[in-house]
C-alpha cells in the first residue's frame, strides 16, 4: 500500500486558477518524493520536487522510460502506437536518430539566419494592434510569432493556419471545455494533426519546396527514408512542442509585468536586460508543469520502493524556486544573473529530451519582447485573465489588455 497524503497537488480545479506555486514550494520543503492518488489505471503517481532527483529521472531513460509519453494520461492503445513514432515518446537509441533529423534546424547558427524574418513578423504583429490601444493579447499577439515561425519552417500553407491552430488548442487543452468537449476530443485532435502532417509530407513529395519538411523527408534512418506517417508524428511533436509553450510564456511574462510595472520600466530604460528578463520569466512562470516518466523495473528511488510501470512525475517549477539555487526565489527580478538562472531552472526539462527548440523559444521571446517594449507601454488588465484548465500547461486562454503607444 502507498502512504496516502492529506491533499493532492495535480488537481484540475486548483490549476484552473494558475499553478499553485506556494503549495509546490511547501511540498518541496517537506517531501523528497510523494505518492499521489489519481484516477488513471495505475491509481496514482510519484511526485518529485528536488532538482537532483528530477535530473536523475530525466537523465536515466533505461530506468525511467519516455515510452508512454510525458503526460499522466494512459493513451488508448491505437493512439499510443502512433505517438510512439514521435521523439517525445522514444527512448535511446531510436530517439537520438529521430532527433538528429531535426535538431540542426534549431541550432543557434540556423536561428541567426532566421532572426531577421522573425523580427519582420514581430513588427507586423504589433502593427495590427498598436493603434487600437487594446487587444486580446493571447490570440492577437502571443500566439502569432511562434505559430508563424513554425508554419514557415515546416511549409504549412496560409489556408491551413487556422485548422492547425485549432487542433493544437484542442489537443493541448483537452481538459478545458472551451477547447474540447472531452478528453477523447483531445486524442482525436492529436490523430487529426498526425494525419495533417502526413498529408503535408505527401504534398511536399509532389511539390518540392524549401522547408524543414523537405529536408526531413530526404534524410534516412538506418538506410531507410522516413514514411509520410512517421513524418506526420514528428510534425505533431514539433507543432505541439513549439506553439503553446512559447505563447504561454510571453503572455505570462506580460502578466507579470502588469503585476510589477517597476520591472517593465527597468526594461524600457535598458532594453539590454531583455535576455535576462526572458530567462526570469521562464524561471518564475514556467509553463510546462510536469514531465512524466515510467519505471522500466522495480527499483528504489529517494527511499521509496518503485514498481515497474509506476509513473514518476517531475514537477519542473519546483527547482525553479528552490532557495538552494536562487536568492529570494519567490521574487520576480529581471536583474538576476542570466547564466545562473539558465543553469538551475528546469523549464526546458533535462537529459536526452531537453527541449530541442530552446534557442528558437528564447529568440522568439526576445524578439517579441523587444518589439513590445519599443512601441508599447503602460499595460493594464481590462479584466482578470482567464487561465486555461490544465494540469500540464500553465497559461491563459484569454487576456484583455490596454496599453499606450510609446
Ligand atoms: C518557452 C517555450 C518552450 C518550453 C517551456 C518548452 C519545454 C519543453 C520541455 C519541458 C521539453 C521536454 C519534454 C520531455 O522531456 O519529455 C521539451 C521538448 C521538446 N520541445 Fe520544447 N519547449 C518550448 C519551446 C519549443 C519550441 C519553440 C519548439 C520548436 C521546435 C519545441 C519543440 C520541442 C520538441 C520537438 C521536444 C521533444 C524533444 C525530444 O523529445 O527530444 N519546444 N520542450
PDB file of N, CA and C in Angstrom, residues 213-300:
ATOM      1  N   UNK A 213      10.492  20.336 -43.606  1.00  0.00           N
ATOM      2  CA  UNK A 213       9.751  19.129 -44.004  1.00  0.00           C
ATOM      3  C   UNK A 213      10.469  18.427 -45.160  1.00  0.00           C
ATOM      4  N   UNK A 214      10.847  19.207 -46.158  1.00  0.00           N
ATOM      5  CA  UNK A 214      11.529  18.657 -47.340  1.00  0.00           C
ATOM      6  C   UNK A 214      12.837  17.970 -46.932  1.00  0.00           C
ATOM      7  N   UNK A 215      13.579  18.637 -46.044  1.00  0.00           N
ATOM      8  CA  UNK A 215      14.869  18.084 -45.606  1.00  0.00           C
ATOM      9  C   UNK A 215      14.676  16.765 -44.875  1.00  0.00           C
ATOM     10  N   UNK A 216      13.692  16.744 -43.953  1.00  0.00           N
ATOM     11  CA  UNK A 216      13.476  15.536 -43.153  1.00  0.00           C
ATOM     12  C   UNK A 216      13.049  14.384 -44.064  1.00  0.00           C
ATOM     13  N   UNK A 217      12.227  14.691 -45.052  1.00  0.00           N
ATOM     14  CA  UNK A 217      11.750  13.636 -45.952  1.00  0.00           C
ATOM     15  C   UNK A 217      12.892  13.055 -46.792  1.00  0.00           C
ATOM     16  N   UNK A 218      13.926  13.867 -47.005  1.00  0.00           N
ATOM     17  CA  UNK A 218      15.056  13.394 -47.812  1.00  0.00           C
ATOM     18  C   UNK A 218      16.087  12.637 -46.997  1.00  0.00           C
ATOM     19  N   UNK A 219      15.993  12.720 -45.647  1.00  0.00           N
ATOM     20  CA  UNK A 219      17.013  12.080 -44.801  1.00  0.00           C
ATOM     21  C   UNK A 219      16.694  10.594 -44.593  1.00  0.00           C
ATOM     22  N   UNK A 220      17.689   9.864 -44.078  1.00  0.00           N
ATOM     23  CA  UNK A 220      17.487   8.422 -43.874  1.00  0.00           C
ATOM     24  C   UNK A 220      17.787   8.028 -42.435  1.00  0.00           C
ATOM     25  N   UNK A 221      17.056   7.016 -41.936  1.00  0.00           N
ATOM     26  CA  UNK A 221      17.388   6.414 -40.639  1.00  0.00           C
ATOM     27  C   UNK A 221      17.729   4.955 -40.914  1.00  0.00           C
ATOM     28  N   UNK A 222      18.956   4.557 -40.568  1.00  0.00           N
ATOM     29  CA  UNK A 222      19.445   3.196 -40.847  1.00  0.00           C
ATOM     30  C   UNK A 222      19.186   2.807 -42.300  1.00  0.00           C
ATOM     31  N   UNK A 223      19.490   3.738 -43.196  1.00  0.00           N
ATOM     32  CA  UNK A 223      19.385   3.445 -44.626  1.00  0.00           C
ATOM     33  C   UNK A 223      17.968   3.548 -45.178  1.00  0.00           C
ATOM     34  N   UNK A 224      16.996   3.918 -44.330  1.00  0.00           N
ATOM     35  CA  UNK A 224      15.618   3.998 -44.837  1.00  0.00           C
ATOM     36  C   UNK A 224      15.059   5.410 -44.703  1.00  0.00           C
ATOM     37  N   UNK A 225      14.329   5.840 -45.723  1.00  0.00           N
ATOM     38  CA  UNK A 225      13.645   7.140 -45.663  1.00  0.00           C
ATOM     39  C   UNK A 225      12.495   7.066 -44.665  1.00  0.00           C
ATOM     40  N   UNK A 226      12.172   8.187 -44.030  1.00  0.00           N
ATOM     41  CA  UNK A 226      11.024   8.130 -43.125  1.00  0.00           C
ATOM     42  C   UNK A 226       9.723   8.211 -43.947  1.00  0.00           C
ATOM     43  N   UNK A 227       8.720   7.516 -43.463  1.00  0.00           N
ATOM     44  CA  UNK A 227       7.461   7.461 -44.217  1.00  0.00           C
ATOM     45  C   UNK A 227       6.666   8.746 -43.957  1.00  0.00           C
ATOM     46  N   UNK A 228       5.642   8.962 -44.782  1.00  0.00           N
ATOM     47  CA  UNK A 228       4.807  10.149 -44.598  1.00  0.00           C
ATOM     48  C   UNK A 228       4.156  10.134 -43.210  1.00  0.00           C
ATOM     49  N   UNK A 229       3.727   8.947 -42.781  1.00  0.00           N
ATOM     50  CA  UNK A 229       3.062   8.824 -41.482  1.00  0.00           C
ATOM     51  C   UNK A 229       4.042   9.130 -40.334  1.00  0.00           C
ATOM     52  N   UNK A 230       5.259   8.631 -40.468  1.00  0.00           N
ATOM     53  CA  UNK A 230       6.261   8.933 -39.431  1.00  0.00           C
ATOM     54  C   UNK A 230       6.523  10.438 -39.380  1.00  0.00           C
ATOM     55  N   UNK A 231       6.558  11.045 -40.573  1.00  0.00           N
ATOM     56  CA  UNK A 231       6.731  12.497 -40.583  1.00  0.00           C
ATOM     57  C   UNK A 231       5.547  13.172 -39.882  1.00  0.00           C
ATOM     58  N   UNK A 232       4.345  12.631 -40.131  1.00  0.00           N
ATOM     59  CA  UNK A 232       3.145  13.195 -39.503  1.00  0.00           C
ATOM     60  C   UNK A 232       3.283  13.239 -37.979  1.00  0.00           C
ATOM     61  N   UNK A 233       3.861  12.170 -37.418  1.00  0.00           N
ATOM     62  CA  UNK A 233       4.053  12.126 -35.952  1.00  0.00           C
ATOM     63  C   UNK A 233       5.080  13.158 -35.514  1.00  0.00           C
ATOM     64  N   UNK A 234       6.114  13.319 -36.314  1.00  0.00           N
ATOM     65  CA  UNK A 234       7.126  14.317 -35.968  1.00  0.00           C
ATOM     66  C   UNK A 234       6.542  15.734 -36.067  1.00  0.00           C
ATOM     67  N   UNK A 235       5.731  15.930 -37.083  1.00  0.00           N
ATOM     68  CA  UNK A 235       5.068  17.227 -37.270  1.00  0.00           C
ATOM     69  C   UNK A 235       4.230  17.565 -36.027  1.00  0.00           C
ATOM     70  N   UNK A 236       3.455  16.592 -35.597  1.00  0.00           N
ATOM     71  CA  UNK A 236       2.627  16.745 -34.405  1.00  0.00           C
ATOM     72  C   UNK A 236       3.487  17.175 -33.218  1.00  0.00           C
ATOM     73  N   UNK A 237       4.615  16.489 -33.056  1.00  0.00           N
ATOM     74  CA  UNK A 237       5.529  16.748 -31.955  1.00  0.00           C
ATOM     75  C   UNK A 237       6.087  18.183 -32.003  1.00  0.00           C
ATOM     76  N   UNK A 238       6.499  18.602 -33.189  1.00  0.00           N
ATOM     77  CA  UNK A 238       7.111  19.933 -33.330  1.00  0.00           C
ATOM     78  C   UNK A 238       6.093  21.040 -33.105  1.00  0.00           C
ATOM     79  N   UNK A 239       4.911  20.868 -33.679  1.00  0.00           N
ATOM     80  CA  UNK A 239       3.877  21.892 -33.558  1.00  0.00           C
ATOM     81  C   UNK A 239       3.411  22.026 -32.102  1.00  0.00           C
ATOM     82  N   UNK A 240       3.147  20.878 -31.492  1.00  0.00           N
ATOM     83  CA  UNK A 240       2.664  20.921 -30.114  1.00  0.00           C
ATOM     84  C   UNK A 240       3.761  21.455 -29.181  1.00  0.00           C
ATOM     85  N   UNK A 241       5.002  21.017 -29.430  1.00  0.00           N
ATOM     86  CA  UNK A 241       6.113  21.451 -28.581  1.00  0.00           C
ATOM     87  C   UNK A 241       6.385  22.936 -28.685  1.00  0.00           C
ATOM     88  N   UNK A 242       6.181  23.489 -29.882  1.00  0.00           N
ATOM     89  CA  UNK A 242       6.671  24.839 -30.124  1.00  0.00           C
ATOM     90  C   UNK A 242       5.685  25.972 -29.945  1.00  0.00           C
ATOM     91  N   UNK A 243       4.394  25.692 -30.108  1.00  0.00           N
ATOM     92  CA  UNK A 243       3.455  26.826 -30.197  1.00  0.00           C
ATOM     93  C   UNK A 243       2.881  27.243 -28.853  1.00  0.00           C
ATOM     94  N   UNK A 244       2.208  26.305 -28.198  1.00  0.00           N
ATOM     95  CA  UNK A 244       1.525  26.602 -26.930  1.00  0.00           C
ATOM     96  C   UNK A 244       2.497  27.127 -25.870  1.00  0.00           C
ATOM     97  N   UNK A 245       3.646  26.451 -25.796  1.00  0.00           N
ATOM     98  CA  UNK A 245       4.643  26.771 -24.765  1.00  0.00           C
ATOM     99  C   UNK A 245       5.148  28.209 -24.901  1.00  0.00           C
ATOM    100  N   UNK A 246       5.505  28.585 -26.125  1.00  0.00           N
ATOM    101  CA  UNK A 246       6.117  29.905 -26.319  1.00  0.00           C
ATOM    102  C   UNK A 246       5.083  31.009 -26.114  1.00  0.00           C
ATOM    103  N   UNK A 247       3.879  30.771 -26.624  1.00  0.00           N
ATOM    104  CA  UNK A 247       2.841  31.800 -26.464  1.00  0.00           C
ATOM    105  C   UNK A 247       2.496  31.982 -24.986  1.00  0.00           C
ATOM    106  N   UNK A 248       2.395  30.869 -24.247  1.00  0.00           N
ATOM    107  CA  UNK A 248       2.070  30.983 -22.823  1.00  0.00           C
ATOM    108  C   UNK A 248       3.136  31.768 -22.082  1.00  0.00           C
ATOM    109  N   UNK A 249       4.391  31.503 -22.421  1.00  0.00           N
ATOM    110  CA  UNK A 249       5.478  32.169 -21.702  1.00  0.00           C
ATOM    111  C   UNK A 249       5.423  33.674 -21.926  1.00  0.00           C
ATOM    112  N   UNK A 250       5.178  34.095 -23.163  1.00  0.00           N
ATOM    113  CA  UNK A 250       5.112  35.532 -23.432  1.00  0.00           C
ATOM    114  C   UNK A 250       3.953  36.174 -22.658  1.00  0.00           C
ATOM    115  N   UNK A 251       2.799  35.508 -22.685  1.00  0.00           N
ATOM    116  CA  UNK A 251       1.624  36.076 -22.014  1.00  0.00           C
ATOM    117  C   UNK A 251       1.808  36.101 -20.496  1.00  0.00           C
ATOM    118  N   UNK A 252       2.382  35.032 -19.955  1.00  0.00           N
ATOM    119  CA  UNK A 252       2.629  35.008 -18.509  1.00  0.00           C
ATOM    120  C   UNK A 252       3.622  36.107 -18.141  1.00  0.00           C
ATOM    121  N   UNK A 253       4.580  36.350 -19.020  1.00  0.00           N
ATOM    122  CA  UNK A 253       5.569  37.402 -18.785  1.00  0.00           C
ATOM    123  C   UNK A 253       4.914  38.777 -18.754  1.00  0.00           C
ATOM    124  N   UNK A 254       4.073  39.074 -19.739  1.00  0.00           N
ATOM    125  CA  UNK A 254       3.408  40.392 -19.768  1.00  0.00           C
ATOM    126  C   UNK A 254       2.504  40.537 -18.537  1.00  0.00           C
ATOM    127  N   UNK A 255       1.843  39.446 -18.171  1.00  0.00           N
ATOM    128  CA  UNK A 255       1.012  39.482 -16.961  1.00  0.00           C
ATOM    129  C   UNK A 255       1.872  39.844 -15.746  1.00  0.00           C
ATOM    130  N   UNK A 256       3.047  39.235 -15.646  1.00  0.00           N
ATOM    131  CA  UNK A 256       3.933  39.527 -14.517  1.00  0.00           C
ATOM    132  C   UNK A 256       4.354  41.005 -14.531  1.00  0.00           C
ATOM    133  N   UNK A 257       4.598  41.536 -15.723  1.00  0.00           N
ATOM    134  CA  UNK A 257       4.969  42.957 -15.830  1.00  0.00           C
ATOM    135  C   UNK A 257       3.799  43.872 -15.436  1.00  0.00           C
ATOM    136  N   UNK A 258       2.590  43.404 -15.687  1.00  0.00           N
ATOM    137  CA  UNK A 258       1.432  44.207 -15.268  1.00  0.00           C
ATOM    138  C   UNK A 258       1.352  44.208 -13.730  1.00  0.00           C
ATOM    139  N   UNK A 259       1.672  43.058 -13.136  1.00  0.00           N
ATOM    140  CA  UNK A 259       1.664  42.991 -11.674  1.00  0.00           C
ATOM    141  C   UNK A 259       2.809  43.807 -11.083  1.00  0.00           C
ATOM    142  N   UNK A 260       3.917  43.874 -11.829  1.00  0.00           N
ATOM    143  CA  UNK A 260       5.096  44.592 -11.328  1.00  0.00           C
ATOM    144  C   UNK A 260       5.603  45.590 -12.372  1.00  0.00           C
ATOM    145  N   UNK A 261       4.887  46.723 -12.518  1.00  0.00           N
ATOM    146  CA  UNK A 261       5.252  47.683 -13.575  1.00  0.00           C
ATOM    147  C   UNK A 261       6.671  48.241 -13.415  1.00  0.00           C
ATOM    148  N   UNK A 262       7.195  48.230 -12.196  1.00  0.00           N
ATOM    149  CA  UNK A 262       8.573  48.709 -11.996  1.00  0.00           C
ATOM    150  C   UNK A 262       9.546  47.864 -12.820  1.00  0.00           C
ATOM    151  N   UNK A 263       9.265  46.574 -12.953  1.00  0.00           N
ATOM    152  CA  UNK A 263      10.146  45.692 -13.726  1.00  0.00           C
ATOM    153  C   UNK A 263      10.057  46.021 -15.222  1.00  0.00           C
ATOM    154  N   UNK A 264       8.865  46.399 -15.663  1.00  0.00           N
ATOM    155  CA  UNK A 264       8.703  46.780 -17.074  1.00  0.00           C
ATOM    156  C   UNK A 264       9.464  48.077 -17.352  1.00  0.00           C
ATOM    157  N   UNK A 265       9.383  48.992 -16.391  1.00  0.00           N
ATOM    158  CA  UNK A 265      10.108  50.266 -16.560  1.00  0.00           C
ATOM    159  C   UNK A 265      11.607  50.026 -16.664  1.00  0.00           C
ATOM    160  N   UNK A 266      12.114  49.093 -15.871  1.00  0.00           N
ATOM    161  CA  UNK A 266      13.548  48.759 -15.958  1.00  0.00           C
ATOM    162  C   UNK A 266      13.915  48.346 -17.389  1.00  0.00           C
ATOM    163  N   UNK A 267      13.031  47.535 -17.962  1.00  0.00           N
ATOM    164  CA  UNK A 267      13.274  47.056 -19.338  1.00  0.00           C
ATOM    165  C   UNK A 267      13.234  48.203 -20.340  1.00  0.00           C
ATOM    166  N   UNK A 268      12.260  49.099 -20.152  1.00  0.00           N
ATOM    167  CA  UNK A 268      12.141  50.239 -21.065  1.00  0.00           C
ATOM    168  C   UNK A 268      13.391  51.112 -20.993  1.00  0.00           C
ATOM    169  N   UNK A 269      13.902  51.262 -19.767  1.00  0.00           N
ATOM    170  CA  UNK A 269      15.093  52.107 -19.606  1.00  0.00           C
ATOM    171  C   UNK A 269      16.328  51.422 -20.161  1.00  0.00           C
ATOM    172  N   UNK A 270      16.358  50.094 -20.086  1.00  0.00           N
ATOM    173  CA  UNK A 270      17.553  49.376 -20.511  1.00  0.00           C
ATOM    174  C   UNK A 270      17.175  48.090 -21.266  1.00  0.00           C
ATOM    175  N   UNK A 271      16.913  48.209 -22.573  1.00  0.00           N
ATOM    176  CA  UNK A 271      16.495  47.032 -23.340  1.00  0.00           C
ATOM    177  C   UNK A 271      17.558  45.918 -23.381  1.00  0.00           C
ATOM    178  N   UNK A 272      18.769  46.253 -22.979  1.00  0.00           N
ATOM    179  CA  UNK A 272      19.806  45.205 -22.898  1.00  0.00           C
ATOM    180  C   UNK A 272      19.430  44.125 -21.884  1.00  0.00           C
ATOM    181  N   UNK A 273      18.474  44.471 -21.009  1.00  0.00           N
ATOM    182  CA  UNK A 273      18.052  43.498 -19.998  1.00  0.00           C
ATOM    183  C   UNK A 273      17.100  42.429 -20.567  1.00  0.00           C
ATOM    184  N   UNK A 274      16.695  42.584 -21.815  1.00  0.00           N
ATOM    185  CA  UNK A 274      15.677  41.657 -22.357  1.00  0.00           C
ATOM    186  C   UNK A 274      16.085  40.180 -22.218  1.00  0.00           C
ATOM    187  N   UNK A 275      17.312  39.793 -22.616  1.00  0.00           N
ATOM    188  CA  UNK A 275      17.640  38.359 -22.476  1.00  0.00           C
ATOM    189  C   UNK A 275      17.516  37.855 -21.036  1.00  0.00           C
ATOM    190  N   UNK A 276      17.928  38.663 -20.067  1.00  0.00           N
ATOM    191  CA  UNK A 276      17.805  38.236 -18.662  1.00  0.00           C
ATOM    192  C   UNK A 276      16.340  38.204 -18.243  1.00  0.00           C
ATOM    193  N   UNK A 277      15.542  39.134 -18.796  1.00  0.00           N
ATOM    194  CA  UNK A 277      14.104  39.141 -18.473  1.00  0.00           C
ATOM    195  C   UNK A 277      13.441  37.874 -19.006  1.00  0.00           C
ATOM    196  N   UNK A 278      13.838  37.468 -20.216  1.00  0.00           N
ATOM    197  CA  UNK A 278      13.281  36.235 -20.801  1.00  0.00           C
ATOM    198  C   UNK A 278      13.566  35.052 -19.872  1.00  0.00           C
ATOM    199  N   UNK A 279      14.791  34.963 -19.377  1.00  0.00           N
ATOM    200  CA  UNK A 279      15.145  33.836 -18.500  1.00  0.00           C
ATOM    201  C   UNK A 279      14.362  33.888 -17.192  1.00  0.00           C
ATOM    202  N   UNK A 280      14.174  35.108 -16.669  1.00  0.00           N
ATOM    203  CA  UNK A 280      13.455  35.226 -15.400  1.00  0.00           C
ATOM    204  C   UNK A 280      11.977  34.848 -15.568  1.00  0.00           C
ATOM    205  N   UNK A 281      11.409  35.218 -16.709  1.00  0.00           N
ATOM    206  CA  UNK A 281      10.015  34.808 -16.973  1.00  0.00           C
ATOM    207  C   UNK A 281       9.957  33.276 -17.056  1.00  0.00           C
ATOM    208  N   UNK A 282      10.908  32.703 -17.783  1.00  0.00           N
ATOM    209  CA  UNK A 282      10.926  31.241 -17.931  1.00  0.00           C
ATOM    210  C   UNK A 282      11.084  30.548 -16.567  1.00  0.00           C
ATOM    211  N   UNK A 283      11.858  31.145 -15.693  1.00  0.00           N
ATOM    212  CA  UNK A 283      12.043  30.561 -14.348  1.00  0.00           C
ATOM    213  C   UNK A 283      10.774  30.713 -13.509  1.00  0.00           C
ATOM    214  N   UNK A 284      10.283  31.925 -13.466  1.00  0.00           N
ATOM    215  CA  UNK A 284       9.274  32.305 -12.474  1.00  0.00           C
ATOM    216  C   UNK A 284       7.875  31.846 -12.867  1.00  0.00           C
ATOM    217  N   UNK A 285       7.612  31.824 -14.171  1.00  0.00           N
ATOM    218  CA  UNK A 285       6.265  31.449 -14.629  1.00  0.00           C
ATOM    219  C   UNK A 285       6.372  30.308 -15.641  1.00  0.00           C
ATOM    220  N   UNK A 286       7.159  29.281 -15.323  1.00  0.00           N
ATOM    221  CA  UNK A 286       7.340  28.171 -16.284  1.00  0.00           C
ATOM    222  C   UNK A 286       6.002  27.571 -16.691  1.00  0.00           C
ATOM    223  N   UNK A 287       5.888  27.273 -17.974  1.00  0.00           N
ATOM    224  CA  UNK A 287       4.578  26.845 -18.483  1.00  0.00           C
ATOM    225  C   UNK A 287       4.357  25.331 -18.430  1.00  0.00           C
ATOM    226  N   UNK A 288       5.392  24.524 -18.707  1.00  0.00           N
ATOM    227  CA  UNK A 288       5.201  23.064 -18.631  1.00  0.00           C
ATOM    228  C   UNK A 288       5.289  22.671 -17.158  1.00  0.00           C
ATOM    229  N   UNK A 289       4.187  22.161 -16.621  1.00  0.00           N
ATOM    230  CA  UNK A 289       4.111  21.960 -15.178  1.00  0.00           C
ATOM    231  C   UNK A 289       4.858  20.704 -14.738  1.00  0.00           C
ATOM    232  N   UNK A 290       4.714  19.626 -15.514  1.00  0.00           N
ATOM    233  CA  UNK A 290       5.385  18.390 -15.090  1.00  0.00           C
ATOM    234  C   UNK A 290       5.828  17.594 -16.312  1.00  0.00           C
ATOM    235  N   UNK A 291       6.732  16.639 -16.086  1.00  0.00           N
ATOM    236  CA  UNK A 291       7.069  15.632 -17.096  1.00  0.00           C
ATOM    237  C   UNK A 291       6.947  14.266 -16.443  1.00  0.00           C
ATOM    238  N   UNK A 292       6.308  13.361 -17.133  1.00  0.00           N
ATOM    239  CA  UNK A 292       6.162  12.005 -16.611  1.00  0.00           C
ATOM    240  C   UNK A 292       7.186  11.063 -17.257  1.00  0.00           C
ATOM    241  N   UNK A 293       7.699  10.152 -16.478  1.00  0.00           N
ATOM    242  CA  UNK A 293       8.438   9.014 -16.990  1.00  0.00           C
ATOM    243  C   UNK A 293       7.834   7.760 -16.364  1.00  0.00           C
ATOM    244  N   UNK A 294       8.144   6.586 -16.937  1.00  0.00           N
ATOM    245  CA  UNK A 294       7.556   5.350 -16.443  1.00  0.00           C
ATOM    246  C   UNK A 294       8.664   4.372 -16.077  1.00  0.00           C
ATOM    247  N   UNK A 295       8.610   3.815 -14.845  1.00  0.00           N
ATOM    248  CA  UNK A 295       9.681   2.919 -14.375  1.00  0.00           C
ATOM    249  C   UNK A 295       9.714   1.648 -15.223  1.00  0.00           C
ATOM    250  N   UNK A 296      10.907   1.271 -15.655  1.00  0.00           N
ATOM    251  CA  UNK A 296      11.037   0.074 -16.507  1.00  0.00           C
ATOM    252  C   UNK A 296      11.214  -1.190 -15.679  1.00  0.00           C
ATOM    253  N   UNK A 297      11.495  -1.033 -14.366  1.00  0.00           N
ATOM    254  CA  UNK A 297      11.610  -2.202 -13.481  1.00  0.00           C
ATOM    255  C   UNK A 297      11.377  -1.774 -12.039  1.00  0.00           C
ATOM    256  N   UNK A 298      11.285  -2.742 -11.138  1.00  0.00           N
ATOM    257  CA  UNK A 298      11.189  -2.420  -9.715  1.00  0.00           C
ATOM    258  C   UNK A 298      12.514  -1.802  -9.294  1.00  0.00           C
ATOM    259  N   UNK A 299      12.464  -0.745  -8.519  1.00  0.00           N
ATOM    260  CA  UNK A 299      13.705  -0.099  -8.090  1.00  0.00           C
ATOM    261  C   UNK A 299      13.435   0.776  -6.880  1.00  0.00           C
ATOM    262  N   UNK A 300      14.531   1.284  -6.290  1.00  0.00           N
ATOM    263  CA  UNK A 300      14.357   2.196  -5.163  1.00  0.00           C
ATOM    264  C   UNK A 300      14.714   3.603  -5.594  1.00  0.00           C
TER     265      UNK A 300
END
